[in-house]
Coordinates of C-alpha atoms and ligand atoms in Angstrom, one line a residue:
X1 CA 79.4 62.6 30.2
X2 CA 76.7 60.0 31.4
X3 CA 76.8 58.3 28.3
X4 CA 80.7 57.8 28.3
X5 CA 80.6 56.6 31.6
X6 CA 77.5 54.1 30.8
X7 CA 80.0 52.9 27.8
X8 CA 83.1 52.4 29.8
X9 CA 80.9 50.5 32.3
X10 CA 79.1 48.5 29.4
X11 CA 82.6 47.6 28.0
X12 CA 84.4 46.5 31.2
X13 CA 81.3 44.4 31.9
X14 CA 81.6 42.7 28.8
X15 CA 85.7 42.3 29.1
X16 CA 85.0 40.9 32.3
X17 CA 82.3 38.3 31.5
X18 CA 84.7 37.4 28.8
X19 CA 87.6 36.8 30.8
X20 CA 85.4 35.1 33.3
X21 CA 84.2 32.6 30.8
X22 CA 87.7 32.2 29.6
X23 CA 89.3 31.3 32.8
X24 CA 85.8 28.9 33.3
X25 CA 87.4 27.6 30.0
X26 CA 91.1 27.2 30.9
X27 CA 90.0 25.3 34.4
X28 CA 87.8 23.0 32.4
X29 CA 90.6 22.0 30.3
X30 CA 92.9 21.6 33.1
X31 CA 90.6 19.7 34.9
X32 CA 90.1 17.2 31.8
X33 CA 93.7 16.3 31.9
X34 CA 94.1 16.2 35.5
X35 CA 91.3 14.0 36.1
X36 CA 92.3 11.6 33.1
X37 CA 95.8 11.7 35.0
X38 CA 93.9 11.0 38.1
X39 CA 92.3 8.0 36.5
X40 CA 95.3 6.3 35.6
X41 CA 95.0 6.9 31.9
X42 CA 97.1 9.5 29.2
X43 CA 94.7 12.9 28.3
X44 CA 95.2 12.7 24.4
X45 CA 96.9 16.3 24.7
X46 CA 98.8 18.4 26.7
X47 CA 98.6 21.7 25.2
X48 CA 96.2 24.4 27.0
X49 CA 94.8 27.3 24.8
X50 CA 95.9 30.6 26.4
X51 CA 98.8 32.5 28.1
X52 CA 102.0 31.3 28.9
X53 CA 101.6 30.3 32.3
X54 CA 99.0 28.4 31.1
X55 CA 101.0 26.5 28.7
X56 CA 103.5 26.1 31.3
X57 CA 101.1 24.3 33.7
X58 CA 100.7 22.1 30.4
X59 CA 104.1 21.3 30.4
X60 CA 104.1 20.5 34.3
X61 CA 101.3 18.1 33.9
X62 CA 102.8 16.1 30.7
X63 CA 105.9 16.0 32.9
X64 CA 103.8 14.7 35.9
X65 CA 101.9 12.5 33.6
X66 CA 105.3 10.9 32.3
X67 CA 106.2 10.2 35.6
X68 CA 103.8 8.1 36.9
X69 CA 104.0 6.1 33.7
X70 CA 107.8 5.1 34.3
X71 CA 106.4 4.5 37.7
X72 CA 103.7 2.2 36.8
X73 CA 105.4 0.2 34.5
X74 CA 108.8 0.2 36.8
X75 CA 106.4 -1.6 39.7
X76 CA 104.6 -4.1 36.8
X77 CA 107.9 -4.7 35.8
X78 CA 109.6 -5.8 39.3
X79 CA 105.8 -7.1 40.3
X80 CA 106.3 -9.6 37.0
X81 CA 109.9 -10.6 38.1
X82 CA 109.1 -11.2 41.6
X83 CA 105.7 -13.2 40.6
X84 CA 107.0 -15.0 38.0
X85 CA 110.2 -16.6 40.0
X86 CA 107.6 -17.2 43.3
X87 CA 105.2 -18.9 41.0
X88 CA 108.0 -20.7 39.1
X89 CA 109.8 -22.4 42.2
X90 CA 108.8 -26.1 43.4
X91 CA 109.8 -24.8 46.9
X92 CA 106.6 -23.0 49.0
X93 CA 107.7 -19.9 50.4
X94 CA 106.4 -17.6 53.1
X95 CA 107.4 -14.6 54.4
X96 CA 106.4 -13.9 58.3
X97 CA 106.8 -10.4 59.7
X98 CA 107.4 -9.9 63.1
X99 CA 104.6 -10.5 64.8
X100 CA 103.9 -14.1 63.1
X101 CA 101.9 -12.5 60.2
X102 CA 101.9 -13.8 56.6
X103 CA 102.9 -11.5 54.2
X104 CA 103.5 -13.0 50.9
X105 CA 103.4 -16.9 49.8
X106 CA 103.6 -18.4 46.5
X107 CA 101.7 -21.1 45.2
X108 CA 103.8 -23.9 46.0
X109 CA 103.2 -23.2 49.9
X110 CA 99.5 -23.2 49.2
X111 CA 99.8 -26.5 47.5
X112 CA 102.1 -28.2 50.1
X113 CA 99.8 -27.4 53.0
X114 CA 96.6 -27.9 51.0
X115 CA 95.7 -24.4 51.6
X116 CA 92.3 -23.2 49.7
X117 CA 92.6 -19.4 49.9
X118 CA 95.2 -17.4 50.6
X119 CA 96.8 -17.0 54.1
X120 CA 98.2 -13.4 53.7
X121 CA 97.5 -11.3 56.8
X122 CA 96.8 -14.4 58.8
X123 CA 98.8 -15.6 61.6
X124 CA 101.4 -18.5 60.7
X125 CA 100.5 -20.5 63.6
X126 CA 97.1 -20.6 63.1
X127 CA 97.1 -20.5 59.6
X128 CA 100.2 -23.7 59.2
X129 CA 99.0 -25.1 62.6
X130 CA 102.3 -26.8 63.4
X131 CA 104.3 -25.7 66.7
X132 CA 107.4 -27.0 65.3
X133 CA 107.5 -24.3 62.1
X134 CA 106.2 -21.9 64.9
X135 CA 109.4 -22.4 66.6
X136 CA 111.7 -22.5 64.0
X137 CA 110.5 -18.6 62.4
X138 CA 110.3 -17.4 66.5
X139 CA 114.0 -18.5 66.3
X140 CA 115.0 -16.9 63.5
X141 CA 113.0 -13.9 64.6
X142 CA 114.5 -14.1 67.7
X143 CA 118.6 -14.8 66.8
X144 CA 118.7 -13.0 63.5
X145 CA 120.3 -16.4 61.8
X146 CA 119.1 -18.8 59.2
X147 CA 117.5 -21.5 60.8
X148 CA 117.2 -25.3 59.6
X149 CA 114.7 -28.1 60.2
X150 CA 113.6 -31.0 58.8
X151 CA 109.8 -31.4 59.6
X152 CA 107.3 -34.2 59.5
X153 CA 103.6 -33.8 58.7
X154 CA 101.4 -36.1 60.2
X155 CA 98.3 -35.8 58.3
X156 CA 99.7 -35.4 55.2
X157 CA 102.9 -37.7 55.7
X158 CA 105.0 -35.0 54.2
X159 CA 108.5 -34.3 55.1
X160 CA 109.6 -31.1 54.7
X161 CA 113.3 -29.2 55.0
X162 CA 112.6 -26.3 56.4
X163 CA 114.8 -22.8 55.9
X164 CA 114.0 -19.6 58.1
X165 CA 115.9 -16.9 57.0
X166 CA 115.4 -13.4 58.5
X167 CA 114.6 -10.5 56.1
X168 CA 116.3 -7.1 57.2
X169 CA 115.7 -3.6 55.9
X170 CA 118.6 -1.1 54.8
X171 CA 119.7 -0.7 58.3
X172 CA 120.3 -4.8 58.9
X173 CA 116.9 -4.5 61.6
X174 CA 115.1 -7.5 61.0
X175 CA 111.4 -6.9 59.7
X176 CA 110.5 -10.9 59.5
X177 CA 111.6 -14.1 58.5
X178 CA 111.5 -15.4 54.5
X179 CA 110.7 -19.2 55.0
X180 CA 111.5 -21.9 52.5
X181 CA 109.9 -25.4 52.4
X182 CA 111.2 -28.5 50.5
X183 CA 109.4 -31.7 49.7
X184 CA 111.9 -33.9 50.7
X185 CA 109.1 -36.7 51.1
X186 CA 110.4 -39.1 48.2
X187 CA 114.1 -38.8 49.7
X188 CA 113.4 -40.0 53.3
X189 CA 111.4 -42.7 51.5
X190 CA 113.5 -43.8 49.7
X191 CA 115.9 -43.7 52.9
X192 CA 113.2 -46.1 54.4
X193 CA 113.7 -48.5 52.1
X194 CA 117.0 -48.5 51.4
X195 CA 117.0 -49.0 55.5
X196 CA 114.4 -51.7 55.3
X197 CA 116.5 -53.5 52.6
X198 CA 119.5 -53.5 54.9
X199 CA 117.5 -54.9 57.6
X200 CA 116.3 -57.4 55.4
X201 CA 119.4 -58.7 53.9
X202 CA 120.7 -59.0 57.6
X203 CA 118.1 -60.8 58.7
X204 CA 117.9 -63.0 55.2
X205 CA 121.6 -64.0 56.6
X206 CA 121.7 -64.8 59.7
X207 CA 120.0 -67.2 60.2
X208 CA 121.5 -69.9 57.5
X209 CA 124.9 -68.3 58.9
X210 CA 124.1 -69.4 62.5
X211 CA 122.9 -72.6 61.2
X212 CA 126.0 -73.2 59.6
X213 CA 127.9 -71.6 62.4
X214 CA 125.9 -74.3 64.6
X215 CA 126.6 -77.3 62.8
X216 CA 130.3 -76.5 61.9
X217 CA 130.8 -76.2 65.9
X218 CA 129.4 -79.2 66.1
X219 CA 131.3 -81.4 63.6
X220 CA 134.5 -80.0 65.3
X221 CA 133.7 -80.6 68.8
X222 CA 132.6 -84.2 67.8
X223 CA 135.7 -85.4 65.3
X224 CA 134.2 -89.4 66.1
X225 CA 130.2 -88.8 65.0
X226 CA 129.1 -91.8 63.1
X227 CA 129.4 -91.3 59.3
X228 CA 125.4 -91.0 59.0
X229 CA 125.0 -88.7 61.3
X230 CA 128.2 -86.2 59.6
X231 CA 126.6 -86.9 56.5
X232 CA 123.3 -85.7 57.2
X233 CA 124.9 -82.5 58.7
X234 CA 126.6 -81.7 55.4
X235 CA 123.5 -82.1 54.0
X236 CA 122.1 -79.6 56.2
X237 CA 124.5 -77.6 55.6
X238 CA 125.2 -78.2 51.5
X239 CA 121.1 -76.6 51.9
X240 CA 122.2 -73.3 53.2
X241 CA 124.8 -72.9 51.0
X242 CA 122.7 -73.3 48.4
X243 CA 120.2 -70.4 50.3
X244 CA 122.7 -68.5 50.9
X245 CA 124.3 -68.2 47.3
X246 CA 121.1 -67.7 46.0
X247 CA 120.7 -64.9 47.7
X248 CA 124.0 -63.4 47.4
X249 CA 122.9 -64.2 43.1
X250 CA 119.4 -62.4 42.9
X251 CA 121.4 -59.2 45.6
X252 CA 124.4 -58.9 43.0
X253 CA 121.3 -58.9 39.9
X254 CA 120.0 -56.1 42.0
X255 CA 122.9 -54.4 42.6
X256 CA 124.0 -54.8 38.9
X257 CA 120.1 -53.8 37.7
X258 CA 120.2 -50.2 40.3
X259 CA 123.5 -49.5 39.2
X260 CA 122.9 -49.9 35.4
X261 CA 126.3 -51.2 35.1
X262 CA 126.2 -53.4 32.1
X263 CA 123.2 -51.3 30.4
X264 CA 120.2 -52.9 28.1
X265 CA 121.9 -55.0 25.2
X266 CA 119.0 -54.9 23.1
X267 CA 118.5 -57.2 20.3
X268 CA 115.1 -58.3 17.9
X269 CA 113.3 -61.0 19.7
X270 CA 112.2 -64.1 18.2
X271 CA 109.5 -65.2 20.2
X272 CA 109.6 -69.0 18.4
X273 CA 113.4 -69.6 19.6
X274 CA 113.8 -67.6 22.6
X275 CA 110.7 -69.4 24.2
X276 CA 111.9 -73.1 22.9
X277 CA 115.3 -72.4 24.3
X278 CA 113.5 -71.4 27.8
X279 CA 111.5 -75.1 27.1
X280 CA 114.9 -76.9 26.6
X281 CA 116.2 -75.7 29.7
X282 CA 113.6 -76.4 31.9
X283 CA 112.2 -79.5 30.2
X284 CA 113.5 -82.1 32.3
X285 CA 113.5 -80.1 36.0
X286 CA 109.5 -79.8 35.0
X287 CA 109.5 -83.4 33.9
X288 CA 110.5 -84.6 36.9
X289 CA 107.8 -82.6 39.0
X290 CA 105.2 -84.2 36.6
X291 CA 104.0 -80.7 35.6
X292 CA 102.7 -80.3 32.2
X293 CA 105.1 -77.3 30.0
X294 CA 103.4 -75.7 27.2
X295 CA 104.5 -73.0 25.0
X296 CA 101.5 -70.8 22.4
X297 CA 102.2 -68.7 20.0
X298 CA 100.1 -66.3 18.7
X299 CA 100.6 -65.5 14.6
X300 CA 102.0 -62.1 13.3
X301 CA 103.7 -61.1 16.6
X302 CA 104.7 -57.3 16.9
X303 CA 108.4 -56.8 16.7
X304 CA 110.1 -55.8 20.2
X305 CA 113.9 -55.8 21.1
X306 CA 114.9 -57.4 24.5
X307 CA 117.9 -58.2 25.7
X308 CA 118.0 -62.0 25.6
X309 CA 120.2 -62.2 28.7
X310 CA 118.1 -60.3 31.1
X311 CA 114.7 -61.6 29.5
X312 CA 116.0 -65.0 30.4
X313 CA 116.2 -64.1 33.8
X314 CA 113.0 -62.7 33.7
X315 CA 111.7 -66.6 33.1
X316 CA 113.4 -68.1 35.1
X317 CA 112.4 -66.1 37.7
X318 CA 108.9 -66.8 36.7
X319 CA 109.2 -70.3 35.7
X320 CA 110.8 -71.3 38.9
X321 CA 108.3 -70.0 41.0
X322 CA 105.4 -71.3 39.0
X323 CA 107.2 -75.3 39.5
X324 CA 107.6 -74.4 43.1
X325 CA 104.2 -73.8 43.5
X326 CA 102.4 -76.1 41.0
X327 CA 101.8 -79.6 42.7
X328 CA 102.0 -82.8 40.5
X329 CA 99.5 -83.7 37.3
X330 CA 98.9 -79.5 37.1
X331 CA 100.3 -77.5 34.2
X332 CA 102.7 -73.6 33.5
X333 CA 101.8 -72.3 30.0
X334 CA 103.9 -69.8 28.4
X335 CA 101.6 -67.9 25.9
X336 CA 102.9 -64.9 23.8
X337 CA 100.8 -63.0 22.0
X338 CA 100.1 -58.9 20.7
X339 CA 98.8 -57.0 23.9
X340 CA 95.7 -55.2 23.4
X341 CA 95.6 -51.8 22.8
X342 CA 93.9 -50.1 25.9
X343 CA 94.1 -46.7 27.0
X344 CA 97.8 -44.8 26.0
X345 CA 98.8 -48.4 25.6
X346 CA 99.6 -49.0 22.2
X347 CA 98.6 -52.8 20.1
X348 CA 101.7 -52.8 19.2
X349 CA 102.8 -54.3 22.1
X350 CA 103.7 -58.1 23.1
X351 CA 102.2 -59.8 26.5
X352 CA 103.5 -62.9 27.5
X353 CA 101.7 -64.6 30.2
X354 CA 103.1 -67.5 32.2
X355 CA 99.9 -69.2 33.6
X356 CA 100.2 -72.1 36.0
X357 CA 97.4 -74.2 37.2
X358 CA 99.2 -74.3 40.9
X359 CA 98.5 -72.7 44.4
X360 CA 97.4 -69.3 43.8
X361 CA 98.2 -66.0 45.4
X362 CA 95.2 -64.6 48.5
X363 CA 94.1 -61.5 47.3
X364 CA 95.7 -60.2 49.7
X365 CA 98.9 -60.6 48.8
X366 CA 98.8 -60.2 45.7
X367 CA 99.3 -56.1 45.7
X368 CA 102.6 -56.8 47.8
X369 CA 104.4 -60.0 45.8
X370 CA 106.3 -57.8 43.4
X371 CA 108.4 -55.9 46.8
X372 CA 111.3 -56.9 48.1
X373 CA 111.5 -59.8 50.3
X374 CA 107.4 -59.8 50.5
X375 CA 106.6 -63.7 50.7
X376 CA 102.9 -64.6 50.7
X377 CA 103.5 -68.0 52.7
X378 CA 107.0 -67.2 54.3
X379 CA 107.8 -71.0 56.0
X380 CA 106.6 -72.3 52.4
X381 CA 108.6 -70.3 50.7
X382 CA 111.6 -70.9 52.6
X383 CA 111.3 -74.1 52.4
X384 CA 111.2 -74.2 48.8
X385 CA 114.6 -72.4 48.7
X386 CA 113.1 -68.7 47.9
X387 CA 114.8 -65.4 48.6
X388 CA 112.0 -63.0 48.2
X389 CA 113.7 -61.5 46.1
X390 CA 112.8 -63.1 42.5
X391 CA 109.7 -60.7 41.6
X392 CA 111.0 -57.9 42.7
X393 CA 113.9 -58.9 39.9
X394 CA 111.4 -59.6 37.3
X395 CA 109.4 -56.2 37.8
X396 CA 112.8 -54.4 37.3
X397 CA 113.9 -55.8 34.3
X398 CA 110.7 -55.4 32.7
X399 CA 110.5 -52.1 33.6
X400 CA 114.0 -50.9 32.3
X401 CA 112.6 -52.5 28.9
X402 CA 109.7 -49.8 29.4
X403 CA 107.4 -52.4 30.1
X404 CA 104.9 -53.9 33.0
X405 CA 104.2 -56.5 34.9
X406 CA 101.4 -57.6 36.8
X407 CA 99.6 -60.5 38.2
X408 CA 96.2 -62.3 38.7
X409 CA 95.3 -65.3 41.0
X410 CA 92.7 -67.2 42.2
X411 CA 93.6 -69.4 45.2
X412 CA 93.1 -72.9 44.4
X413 CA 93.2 -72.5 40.9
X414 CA 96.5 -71.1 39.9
X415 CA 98.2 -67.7 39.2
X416 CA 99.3 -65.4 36.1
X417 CA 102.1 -62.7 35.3
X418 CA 101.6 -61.0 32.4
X419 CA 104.5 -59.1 31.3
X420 CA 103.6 -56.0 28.4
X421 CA 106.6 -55.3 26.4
X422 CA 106.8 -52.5 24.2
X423 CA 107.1 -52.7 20.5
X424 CA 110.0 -51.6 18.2
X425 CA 107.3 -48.6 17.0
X426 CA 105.7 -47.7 20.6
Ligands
LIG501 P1 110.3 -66.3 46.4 O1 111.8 -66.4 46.3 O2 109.8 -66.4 47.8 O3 109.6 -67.1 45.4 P2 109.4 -64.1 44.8 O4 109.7 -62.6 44.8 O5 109.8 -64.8 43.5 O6 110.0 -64.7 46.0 O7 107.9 -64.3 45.0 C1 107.2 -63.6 46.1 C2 106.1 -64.4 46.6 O8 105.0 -64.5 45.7 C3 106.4 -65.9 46.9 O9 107.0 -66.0 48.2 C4 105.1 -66.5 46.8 O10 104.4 -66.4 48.1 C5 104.4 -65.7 45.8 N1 104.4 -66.3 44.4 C6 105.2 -66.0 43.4 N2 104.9 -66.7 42.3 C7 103.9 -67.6 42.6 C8 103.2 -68.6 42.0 N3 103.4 -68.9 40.7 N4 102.2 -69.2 42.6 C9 101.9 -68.9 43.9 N5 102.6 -68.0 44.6 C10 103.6 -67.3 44.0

């Protein structure tokens, strides 16, 4: 009897250390997968080795495991979209929750207000430091409606538009305000200048128009002045004309050069006869002034196309200024030769310099002759019948030819614009 006993005991012991060691067994492999699920990556299998409800727990945890990866890959998906078109716009963007926090900017913003790390979970103030943004997200906190403001930067001497739209959640309660800033620095400049031209031109005609004004008065309230004395007033006045239809000539070339009306006509140059014609036509006006003309060639020029027209102009221009400012017994050399290759700038390029042995420019001028109306020596030039305007036409001409212009000067001595014209190959 004791001995069945002492073998029914010895047998369950067994059965149960087996059992125990195969449930030990069954948790191990449930633990593998779980904690491979836990760390984000795929157990190689799902299938555990004993009864059904263990397989079944299996099943669950592929299931689970499935999940989470049409999770993962949903958010990297959406995460990529909404990255890719924040990183991809030229606008900076910000989005403010209510209590003035940052909670998401792209790039752009980081550039525009030279930011070096990012502002998220910082305040806007004190991270943008500019009361007038401040104001404009507080409003569109505070209304619920897209705000609008143009701001200027003063360190930075930015102008941005500014665009403060609220962001609400499913129920339309507003959680914070999605901001949008626009460079809009290189429009208001170019406002400025268009307004600074306007000004200009006003003030380029009013004063030969009150002269003339003046003097027309005159001659009608006095019908019996002596004949010298009307004929020196039409003088006077024959002069203004002259300014003043010069001026209306080089604005209409402006006009006609902004609104690329008449386009490039271009055409092979031939340095030889285009620069002899310029000689003929300004031989005698440079004879008279006692100013010595000479023309240099250089050998195997590069081919370019020009049009003839507008590089004409361009002379002119040059050549007229260069007589105005070159006294008696001094010389204006035109001198054509292939521009050396520097930098991106290919040798296959022409320069033609137009050197003159008169004045000169101060140094200090000579950044500013090529603007609008900019007149180193404003009573001389005046005086000598300029509008201001002449350089400003050169430089553009050039340019539309996808060329340069610069120039050098030495006061005293003389001055030099040396125009780069692309060749037919560049
Ligand atoms: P302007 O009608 O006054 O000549 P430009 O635009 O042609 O206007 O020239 C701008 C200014 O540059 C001139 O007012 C003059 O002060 C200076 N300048 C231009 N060319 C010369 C030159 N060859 N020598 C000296 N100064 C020059």
């Amino acid at each position: 009897m004791n001995w069945v006993l002492v073998s029914a005991f010895l047998i369950l012991a067994i059965l149960s250390l087996r059992q125990r060691r195969r449930t030990r067994e069954e948790w191990r492999q449930i633990g593998r997968i779980i904690e491979a699920i836990g760390e984000g990556s795929r157990p190689k299998s799902f299938i555990l080795h004993g009864e059904k409800a263990l397989q079944q727990i299996g099943i669950g945890l592929e299931k689970l495991a499935d999940q989470r990866d049409r999770l993962e890959s949903q958010i990297s998906r959406e995460g990529f979209n909404l990255q890719a078109i924040l990183a991809s716009m030229v606008e900076g963007v910000m989005v403010v929750d209510v209590d003035g926090v940052i909670r998401l900017v792209n790039d752009s913003l980081l550039a525009l207000f030279d930011l070096k790390t990012t502002p998220v979970n910082r305040g806007a103030l004190h991270t943008l430091r500019d009361a007038a943004i401040e104001a404009v997200l507080r409003k569109a906190l505070a209304t619920g409606e897209v705000q609008f403001r143009e701001i200027e930067m003063i360190a930075s001497k930015r102008h941005l538009a500014l665009s403060a739209a609220p962001v609400r959640d499913s129920a339309g309660a507003v959680l914070g305000v999605a901001a949008t800033f626009h460079d809009i620095s290189r429009v208001k400049q170019l406002e400025e200048v268009r307004r600074d031209f306007v000004a200009n031109v006003s003030h380029e005609l009013r004063t030969p128009l009150s002269i003339f004004q003046g003097y027309v008065e005159m001659l009608r309230e006095n019908p019996e002045l002596p004949r010298e004395e009307i004929s020196s007033t039409l003088q006077v006045l024959s002069k203004h004309s002259t300014r003043l239809n010069a001026l209306v000539e080089d604005l209409l070339s402006i006009a006609r050069l902004e609104s690329r009306q008449d386009g490039l006509k271009l055409a092979p140059w031939d340095a030889a006869r285009f620069l002899s014609s310029v000689e003929e036509d300004w031989r005698l006006k440079f004879q008279a002034q006692e100013v010595r003309f000479c023309i240099e060639i250089a050998p195997d020029l590069p081919s370019i196309c020009v049009d003839h027209f507008k590089l004409e102009q361009v002379f002119n221009n040059l050549l007229e200024n260069a007589l105005k400012y070159t006294p008696a017994g001094g010389s204006v050399t035109l001198r054509a030769a292939q521009a050396p290759a520097s930098g991106e700038l290919s040798g296959t390029d022409v320069e033609i310099r137009v050197i003159d042995t008169g004045s000169g420019i101060p140094a200090a001028d000579l950044p500013h002759i090529f603007e609008r109306f900019y007149r180193a020596d404003k009573a001389r030039s005046r005086a000598l019948g300029g509008t201001g305007l002449g350089l400003s036409i050169v430089k553009h001409i050039v340019q539309i030819h996808g060329g340069s212009v610069r120039a050098e000067s030495v006061v005293g001595s003389g001055s030099s614009f040396i125009i780069r014209l692309p060749g037919a190959t560049a």
